[in-house]
Coordinates of C-alpha atoms in Angstrom, one line a residue:
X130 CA -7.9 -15.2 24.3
X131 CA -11.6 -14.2 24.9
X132 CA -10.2 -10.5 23.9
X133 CA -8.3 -11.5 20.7
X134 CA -11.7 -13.0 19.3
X135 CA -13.3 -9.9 19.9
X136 CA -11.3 -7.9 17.8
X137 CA -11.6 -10.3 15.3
X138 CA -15.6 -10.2 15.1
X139 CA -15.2 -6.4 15.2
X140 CA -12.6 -6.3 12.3
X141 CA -14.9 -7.2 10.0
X142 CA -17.8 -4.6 11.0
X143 CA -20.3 -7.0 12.6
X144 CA -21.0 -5.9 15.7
X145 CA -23.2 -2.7 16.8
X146 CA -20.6 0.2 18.3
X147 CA -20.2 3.6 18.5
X148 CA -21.4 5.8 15.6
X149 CA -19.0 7.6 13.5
X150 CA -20.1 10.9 14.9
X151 CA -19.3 9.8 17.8
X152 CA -15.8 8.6 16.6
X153 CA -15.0 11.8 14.9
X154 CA -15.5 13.7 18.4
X155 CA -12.7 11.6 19.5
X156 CA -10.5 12.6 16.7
X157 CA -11.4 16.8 17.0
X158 CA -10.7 16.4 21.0
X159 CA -7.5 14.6 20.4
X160 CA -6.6 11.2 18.4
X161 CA -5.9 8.6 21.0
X162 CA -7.9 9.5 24.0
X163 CA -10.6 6.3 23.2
X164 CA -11.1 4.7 26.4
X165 CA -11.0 1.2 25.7
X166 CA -7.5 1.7 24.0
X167 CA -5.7 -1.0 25.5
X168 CA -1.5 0.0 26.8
X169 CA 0.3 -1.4 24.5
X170 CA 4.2 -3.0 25.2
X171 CA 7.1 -0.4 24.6
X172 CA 7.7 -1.0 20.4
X173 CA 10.3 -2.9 19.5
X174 CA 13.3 -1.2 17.4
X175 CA 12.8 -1.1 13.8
X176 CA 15.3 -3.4 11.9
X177 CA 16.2 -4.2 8.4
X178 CA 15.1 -8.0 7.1
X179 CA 17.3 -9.8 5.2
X180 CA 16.2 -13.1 2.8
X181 CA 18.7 -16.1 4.4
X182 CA 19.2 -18.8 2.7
X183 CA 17.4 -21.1 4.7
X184 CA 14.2 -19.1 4.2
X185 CA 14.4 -18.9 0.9
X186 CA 14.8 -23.0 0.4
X187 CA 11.9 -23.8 2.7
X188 CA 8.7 -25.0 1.4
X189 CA 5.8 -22.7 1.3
X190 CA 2.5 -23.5 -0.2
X191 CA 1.8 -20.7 -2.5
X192 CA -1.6 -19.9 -4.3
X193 CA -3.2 -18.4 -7.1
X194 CA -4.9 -14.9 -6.2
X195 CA -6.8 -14.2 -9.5
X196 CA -7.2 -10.8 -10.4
X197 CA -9.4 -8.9 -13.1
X198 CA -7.7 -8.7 -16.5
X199 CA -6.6 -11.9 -16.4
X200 CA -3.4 -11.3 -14.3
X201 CA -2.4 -14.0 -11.4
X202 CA -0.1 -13.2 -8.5
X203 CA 0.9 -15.8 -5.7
X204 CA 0.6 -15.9 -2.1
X205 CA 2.1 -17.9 0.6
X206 CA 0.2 -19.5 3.0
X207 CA 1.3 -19.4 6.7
X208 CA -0.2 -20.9 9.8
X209 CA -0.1 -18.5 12.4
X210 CA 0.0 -20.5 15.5
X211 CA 3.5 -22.4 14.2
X212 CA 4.8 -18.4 13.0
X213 CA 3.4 -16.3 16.3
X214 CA 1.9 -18.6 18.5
X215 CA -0.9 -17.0 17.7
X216 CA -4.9 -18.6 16.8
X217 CA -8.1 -17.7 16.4
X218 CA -7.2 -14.0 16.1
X219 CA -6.6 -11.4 13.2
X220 CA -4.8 -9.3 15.7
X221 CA -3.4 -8.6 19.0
X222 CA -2.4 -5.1 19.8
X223 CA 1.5 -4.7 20.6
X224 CA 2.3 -8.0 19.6
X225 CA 0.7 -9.0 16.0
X226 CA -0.8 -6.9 13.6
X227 CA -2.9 -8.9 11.3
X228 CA -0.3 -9.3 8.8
X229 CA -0.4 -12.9 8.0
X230 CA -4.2 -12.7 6.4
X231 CA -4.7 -11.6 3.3
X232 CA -7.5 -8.8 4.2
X233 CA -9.8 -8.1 1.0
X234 CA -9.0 -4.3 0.6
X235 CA -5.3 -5.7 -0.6
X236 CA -7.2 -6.9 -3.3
X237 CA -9.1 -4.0 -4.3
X238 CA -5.8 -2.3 -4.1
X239 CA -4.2 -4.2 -6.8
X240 CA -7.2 -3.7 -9.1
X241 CA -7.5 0.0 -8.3
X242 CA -3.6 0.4 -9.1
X243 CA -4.4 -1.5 -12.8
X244 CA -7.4 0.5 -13.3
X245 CA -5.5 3.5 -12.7
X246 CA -2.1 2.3 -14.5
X247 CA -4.7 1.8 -17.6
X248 CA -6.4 5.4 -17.6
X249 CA -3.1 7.0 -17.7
X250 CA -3.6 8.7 -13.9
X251 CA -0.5 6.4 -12.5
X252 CA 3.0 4.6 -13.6
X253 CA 5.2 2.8 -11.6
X254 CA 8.4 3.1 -13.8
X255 CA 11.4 4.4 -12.4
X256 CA 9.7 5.3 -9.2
X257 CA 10.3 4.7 -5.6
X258 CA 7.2 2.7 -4.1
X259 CA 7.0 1.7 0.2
X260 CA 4.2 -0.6 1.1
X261 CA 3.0 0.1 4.4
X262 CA 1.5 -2.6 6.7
X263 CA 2.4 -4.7 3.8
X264 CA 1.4 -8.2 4.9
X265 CA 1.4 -10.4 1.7
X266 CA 2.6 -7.9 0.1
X267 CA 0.9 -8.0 -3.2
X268 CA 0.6 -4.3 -3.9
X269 CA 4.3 -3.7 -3.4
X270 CA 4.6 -6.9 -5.7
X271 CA 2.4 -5.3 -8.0
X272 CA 4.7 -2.5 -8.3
X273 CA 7.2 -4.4 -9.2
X274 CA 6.3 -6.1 -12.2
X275 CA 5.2 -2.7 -13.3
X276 CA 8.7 -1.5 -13.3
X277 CA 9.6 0.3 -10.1
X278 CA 12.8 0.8 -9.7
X279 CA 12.9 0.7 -6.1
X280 CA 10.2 -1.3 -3.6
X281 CA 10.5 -1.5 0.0
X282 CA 8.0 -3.6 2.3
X283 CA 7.5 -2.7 5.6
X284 CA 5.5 -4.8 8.3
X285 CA 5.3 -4.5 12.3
X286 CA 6.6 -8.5 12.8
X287 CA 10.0 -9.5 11.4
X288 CA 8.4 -13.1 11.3
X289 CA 5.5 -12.0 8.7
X290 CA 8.2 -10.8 6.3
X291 CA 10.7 -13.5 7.0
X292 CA 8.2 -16.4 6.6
X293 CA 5.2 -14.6 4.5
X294 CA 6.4 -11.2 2.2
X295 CA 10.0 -12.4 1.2
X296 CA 8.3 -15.7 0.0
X297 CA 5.4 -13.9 -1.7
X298 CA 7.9 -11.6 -3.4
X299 CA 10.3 -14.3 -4.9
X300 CA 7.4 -16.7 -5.9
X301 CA 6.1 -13.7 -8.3
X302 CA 9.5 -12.7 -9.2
X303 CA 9.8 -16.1 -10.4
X304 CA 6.7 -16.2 -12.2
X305 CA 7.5 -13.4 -14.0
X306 CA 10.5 -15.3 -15.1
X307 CA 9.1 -18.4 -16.4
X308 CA 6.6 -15.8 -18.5
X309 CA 3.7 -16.3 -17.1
X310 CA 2.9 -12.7 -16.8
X311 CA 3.3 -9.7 -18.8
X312 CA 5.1 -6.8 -18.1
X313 CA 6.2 -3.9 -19.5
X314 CA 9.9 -3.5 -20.4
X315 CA 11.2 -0.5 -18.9
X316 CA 15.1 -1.2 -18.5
X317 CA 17.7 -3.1 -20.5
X318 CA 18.3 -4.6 -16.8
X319 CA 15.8 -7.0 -16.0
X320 CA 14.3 -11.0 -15.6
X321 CA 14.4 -12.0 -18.9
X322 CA 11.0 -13.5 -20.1
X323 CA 9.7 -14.6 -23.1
X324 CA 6.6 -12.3 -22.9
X325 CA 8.6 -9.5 -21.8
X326 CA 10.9 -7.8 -19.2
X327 CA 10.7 -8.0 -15.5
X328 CA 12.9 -5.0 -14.3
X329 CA 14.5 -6.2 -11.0
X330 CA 13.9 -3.5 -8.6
X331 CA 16.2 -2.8 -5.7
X332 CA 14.1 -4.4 -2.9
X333 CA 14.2 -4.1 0.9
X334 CA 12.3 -5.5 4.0
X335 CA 11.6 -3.3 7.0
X336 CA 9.9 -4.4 9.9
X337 CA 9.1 -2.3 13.6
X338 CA 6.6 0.2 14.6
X339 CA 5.7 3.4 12.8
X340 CA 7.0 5.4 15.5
X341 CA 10.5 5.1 14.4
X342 CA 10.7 3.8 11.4
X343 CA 11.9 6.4 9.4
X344 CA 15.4 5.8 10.8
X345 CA 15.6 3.0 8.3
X346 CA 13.5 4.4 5.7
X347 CA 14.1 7.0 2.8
X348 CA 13.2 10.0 4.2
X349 CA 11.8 12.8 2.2
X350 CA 13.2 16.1 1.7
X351 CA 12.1 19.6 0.2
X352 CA 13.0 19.2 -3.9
X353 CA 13.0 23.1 -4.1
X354 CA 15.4 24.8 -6.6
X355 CA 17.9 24.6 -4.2
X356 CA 18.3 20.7 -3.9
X357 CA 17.7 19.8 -7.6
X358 CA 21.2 19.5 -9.5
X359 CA 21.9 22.4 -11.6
X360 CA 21.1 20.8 -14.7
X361 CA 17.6 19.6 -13.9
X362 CA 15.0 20.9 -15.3
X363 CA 12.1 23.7 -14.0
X364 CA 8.9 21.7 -13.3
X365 CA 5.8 23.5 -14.0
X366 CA 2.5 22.5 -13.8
X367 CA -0.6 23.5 -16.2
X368 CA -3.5 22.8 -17.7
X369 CA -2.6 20.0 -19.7
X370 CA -1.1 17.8 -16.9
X371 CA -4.4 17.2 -16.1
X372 CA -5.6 15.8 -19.1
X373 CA -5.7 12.0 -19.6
X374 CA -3.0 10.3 -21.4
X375 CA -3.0 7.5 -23.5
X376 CA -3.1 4.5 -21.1
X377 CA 0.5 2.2 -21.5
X378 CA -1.2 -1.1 -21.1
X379 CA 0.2 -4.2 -23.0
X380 CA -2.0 -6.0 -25.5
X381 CA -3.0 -8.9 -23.6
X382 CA -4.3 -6.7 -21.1
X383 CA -6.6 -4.0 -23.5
X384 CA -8.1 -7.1 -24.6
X385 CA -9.3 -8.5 -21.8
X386 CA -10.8 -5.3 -20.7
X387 CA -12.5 -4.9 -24.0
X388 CA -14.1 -8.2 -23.9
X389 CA -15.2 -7.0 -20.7
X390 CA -16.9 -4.1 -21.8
X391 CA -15.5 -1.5 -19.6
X392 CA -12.0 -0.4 -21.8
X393 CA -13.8 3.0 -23.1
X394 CA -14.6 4.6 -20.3
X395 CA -15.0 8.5 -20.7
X396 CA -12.0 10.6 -20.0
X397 CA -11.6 12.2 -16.4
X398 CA -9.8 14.9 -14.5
X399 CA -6.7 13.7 -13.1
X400 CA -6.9 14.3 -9.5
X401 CA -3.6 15.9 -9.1
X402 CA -1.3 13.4 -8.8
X403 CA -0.4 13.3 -11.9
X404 CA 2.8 15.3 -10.8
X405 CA 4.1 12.4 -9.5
X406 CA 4.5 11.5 -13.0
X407 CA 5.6 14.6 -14.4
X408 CA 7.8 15.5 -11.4
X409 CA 9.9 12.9 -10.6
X410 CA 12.4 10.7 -12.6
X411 CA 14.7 7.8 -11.3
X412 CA 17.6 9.9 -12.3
X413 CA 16.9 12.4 -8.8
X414 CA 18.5 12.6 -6.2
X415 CA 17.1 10.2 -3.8
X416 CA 14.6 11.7 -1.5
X417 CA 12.3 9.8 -0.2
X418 CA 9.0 7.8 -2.1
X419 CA 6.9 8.5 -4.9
X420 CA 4.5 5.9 -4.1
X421 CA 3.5 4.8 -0.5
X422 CA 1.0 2.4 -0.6
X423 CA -1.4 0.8 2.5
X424 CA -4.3 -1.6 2.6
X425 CA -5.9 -2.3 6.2
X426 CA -3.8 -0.2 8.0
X427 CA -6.0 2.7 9.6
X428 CA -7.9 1.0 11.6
X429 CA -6.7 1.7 15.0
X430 CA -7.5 5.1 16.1
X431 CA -4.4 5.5 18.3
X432 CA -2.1 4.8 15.5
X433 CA -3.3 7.2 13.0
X434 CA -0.9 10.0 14.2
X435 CA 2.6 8.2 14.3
X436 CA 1.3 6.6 10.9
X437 CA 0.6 10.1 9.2
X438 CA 3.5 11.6 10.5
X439 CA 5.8 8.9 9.1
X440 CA 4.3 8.9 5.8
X441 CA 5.0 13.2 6.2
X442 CA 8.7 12.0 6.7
X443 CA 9.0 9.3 3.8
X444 CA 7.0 10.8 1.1
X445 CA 8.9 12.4 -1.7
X446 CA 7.9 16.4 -1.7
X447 CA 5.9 18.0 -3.8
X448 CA 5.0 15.5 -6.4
X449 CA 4.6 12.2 -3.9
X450 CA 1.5 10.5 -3.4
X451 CA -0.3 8.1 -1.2
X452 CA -2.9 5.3 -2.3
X453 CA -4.6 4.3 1.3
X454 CA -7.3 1.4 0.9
X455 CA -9.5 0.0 4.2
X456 CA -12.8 0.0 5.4
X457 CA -14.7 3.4 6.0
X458 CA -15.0 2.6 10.0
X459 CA -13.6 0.0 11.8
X460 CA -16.5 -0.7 14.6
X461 CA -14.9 -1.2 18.1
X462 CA -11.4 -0.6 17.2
X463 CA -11.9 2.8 16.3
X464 CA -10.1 3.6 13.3
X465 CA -11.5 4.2 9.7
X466 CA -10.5 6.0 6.4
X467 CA -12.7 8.5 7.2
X468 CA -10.6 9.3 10.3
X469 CA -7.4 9.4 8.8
X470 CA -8.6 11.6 6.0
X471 CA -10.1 13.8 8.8
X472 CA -6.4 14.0 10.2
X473 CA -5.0 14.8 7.0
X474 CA -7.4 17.6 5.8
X475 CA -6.5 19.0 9.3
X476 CA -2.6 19.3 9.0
X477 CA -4.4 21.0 5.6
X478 CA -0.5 19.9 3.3
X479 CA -2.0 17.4 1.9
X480 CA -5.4 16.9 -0.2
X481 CA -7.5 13.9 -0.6
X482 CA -9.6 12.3 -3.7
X483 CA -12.0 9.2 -3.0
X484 CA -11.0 6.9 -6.1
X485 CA -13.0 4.4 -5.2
X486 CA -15.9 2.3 -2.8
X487 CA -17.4 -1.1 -2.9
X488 CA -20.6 -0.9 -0.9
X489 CA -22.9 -4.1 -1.3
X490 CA -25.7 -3.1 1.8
X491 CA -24.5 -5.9 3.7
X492 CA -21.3 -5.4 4.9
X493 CA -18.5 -2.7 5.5
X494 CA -17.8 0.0 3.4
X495 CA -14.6 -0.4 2.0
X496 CA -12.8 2.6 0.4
X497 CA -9.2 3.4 -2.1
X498 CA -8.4 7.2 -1.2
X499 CA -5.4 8.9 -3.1
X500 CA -3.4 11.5 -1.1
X501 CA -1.2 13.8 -2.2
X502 CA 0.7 17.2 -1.8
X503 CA -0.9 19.9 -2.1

């Protein structure tokens, strides 16, 4: 137990480790090798999760996370010793993965995916989103409301998305329902609400390790010429794909971020993933996701690889992207954005754009960096 609680003080940054240089020697002479990796158990197979019944009738305290612009989402609250047997410990390698907290880079997530959603340089409609590591699951929730057509929520313990994720997901649905938040109305199918229209997406649960998790998963494929129907159209990029848009926000929501002073904001550059928009429609063939998103999930060294390489699999070619939000080093477990970035830009398919960091001087660096096909 002594060993859980470390990794719990390290998780959030506190102790004095290795530098990152040091860290990033590790990664140039092969991700992995770290020393004090502990062996981890043989992975258990991936499996689908399915909502039962009982599950779905059994309390579940849920609680109001509020976010900026006035929008409210719920999430469940789960004691982990009666779930995994597990106390006093954010994780334990192998066996749980942390995914019954609600870490705070979830949170900047969300707000990032509004912010961006509001400039113009991201929609959900129509599109194919995974969550990754999902926890809670409030980004994948997130894209849901915003009118995905398809979300599927992946964590490594079947128990976190039986008693945690499935719960989060129907307590929001719901909320949207009563009309209690706004959405946009994207599809004549949908929640009805008197405030709008909650498309109802077609939603999945995935739990299992990275390493072969693509078996259940929508794997992506080339979408040359010679996989697009005959009648879809030639996509080609140019200049003004990389102009800014008139952000699709509902009423409500401009307002708020006018009273808060921060609504005009200069245009920018789109980073290039604006071809996800421009690229993909939900009448395609099915090949993989547009969206993958992650919060908290690079922070073991050892697991970068198996998680790059599944995203490589999953994500929807050329026009998919990947939002990936966690702390810039992750002291004593040995994993960081910076890391997985440095992995990326190595395999060189993919480039990177920093969206956003929250530094306050006090604690860890915490990062949002978009990915996306080159």
């Amino acid at each position: 137990m002594e060993e859980n609680v470390v990794f719990r003080f390290n998780f959030g940054g506190a102790v004095t480790t290795p530098q990152p240089e040091t860290l990033l020697k590790n990664i140039n002479a092969g991700i992995g090798t770290v020393a004090e990796q502990p062996s981890l158990p043989s992975p258990t197979p991936p499996e689908e999760v399915f909502p039962s019944e009982d599950e779905e009738s059994a309390s579940c305290v849920m609680e109001p996370v509020v976010l900026q612009g006035g929008l409210t989402l719920l999430k469940g609250r789960v004691n982990s010793q009666s779930v995994l047997k597990v106390a006093n410990s954010d994780l334990i390698p192998g066996k749980y993965e942390g995914g019954l907290k609600l870490w705070e880079c979830t949170i900047d997530l969300v707000e990032m995916l509004r912010r961006e959603i509001q400039d113009g340089q991201l929609s959900f409609r129509g599109k194919r989103v995974l969550e990754l590591g999902c926890g809670h699951g409030l980004p994948g929730i997130f894209a849901c409301l915003k009118g995905a057509s398809s979300v599927h929520f992946q964590d490594f313990n079947p128990e976190v998305l039986k008693t945690l994720t499935i719960k989060n997901v129907q307590a929001n649905l719901e909320q949207a329902r009563a009309g209690l938040v706004r959405v946009n109305s994207v599809s004549p199918d949908g929640i009805a609400s008197n405030k709008g229209l909650v498309v109802m997406p077609d939603i999945h649960y995935y739990a299992g390790d990275w390493s072969e998790l693509h078996e259940l998963l929508s794997v992506g494929r080339s979408c040359s010429s010679g996989d697009r129907d005959s009648g879809s159209p030639d996509v080609r990029m140019n200049a003004s794909d990389f102009s800014e848009p008139k952000p699709e926000s509902d009423s409500n929501e401009l307002k708020s971020i006018s009273h808060n002073g921060s609504r005009n904001r200069p245009a920018r550059k789109l980073s290039g993933s604006r071809a996800c928009e421009r690229g993909h429609t939900s009448s395609a063939q099915e090949c993989g996701y547009d969206i993958i998103l992650m919060s908290e999930t690079v922070y073991s060294l050892a697991s970068l690889p198996k998680l790059y390489e599944l995203i490589k699999k999953c994500i929807c070619p050329p026009y998919g992207v990947v939002y990936v939000a966690g702390k810039k080093h992750y002291f004593g477990v040995g994993g960081g954005t910076r890391q997985f970035k440095h992995l990326v830009e190595e395999d060189g398919i993919m480039g990177a754009h920093l969206v956003a960091d929250f530094a306050d001087g006090s604690s860890n660096v915490r990062e949002i960096w978009k990915f996306f096909m080159k």
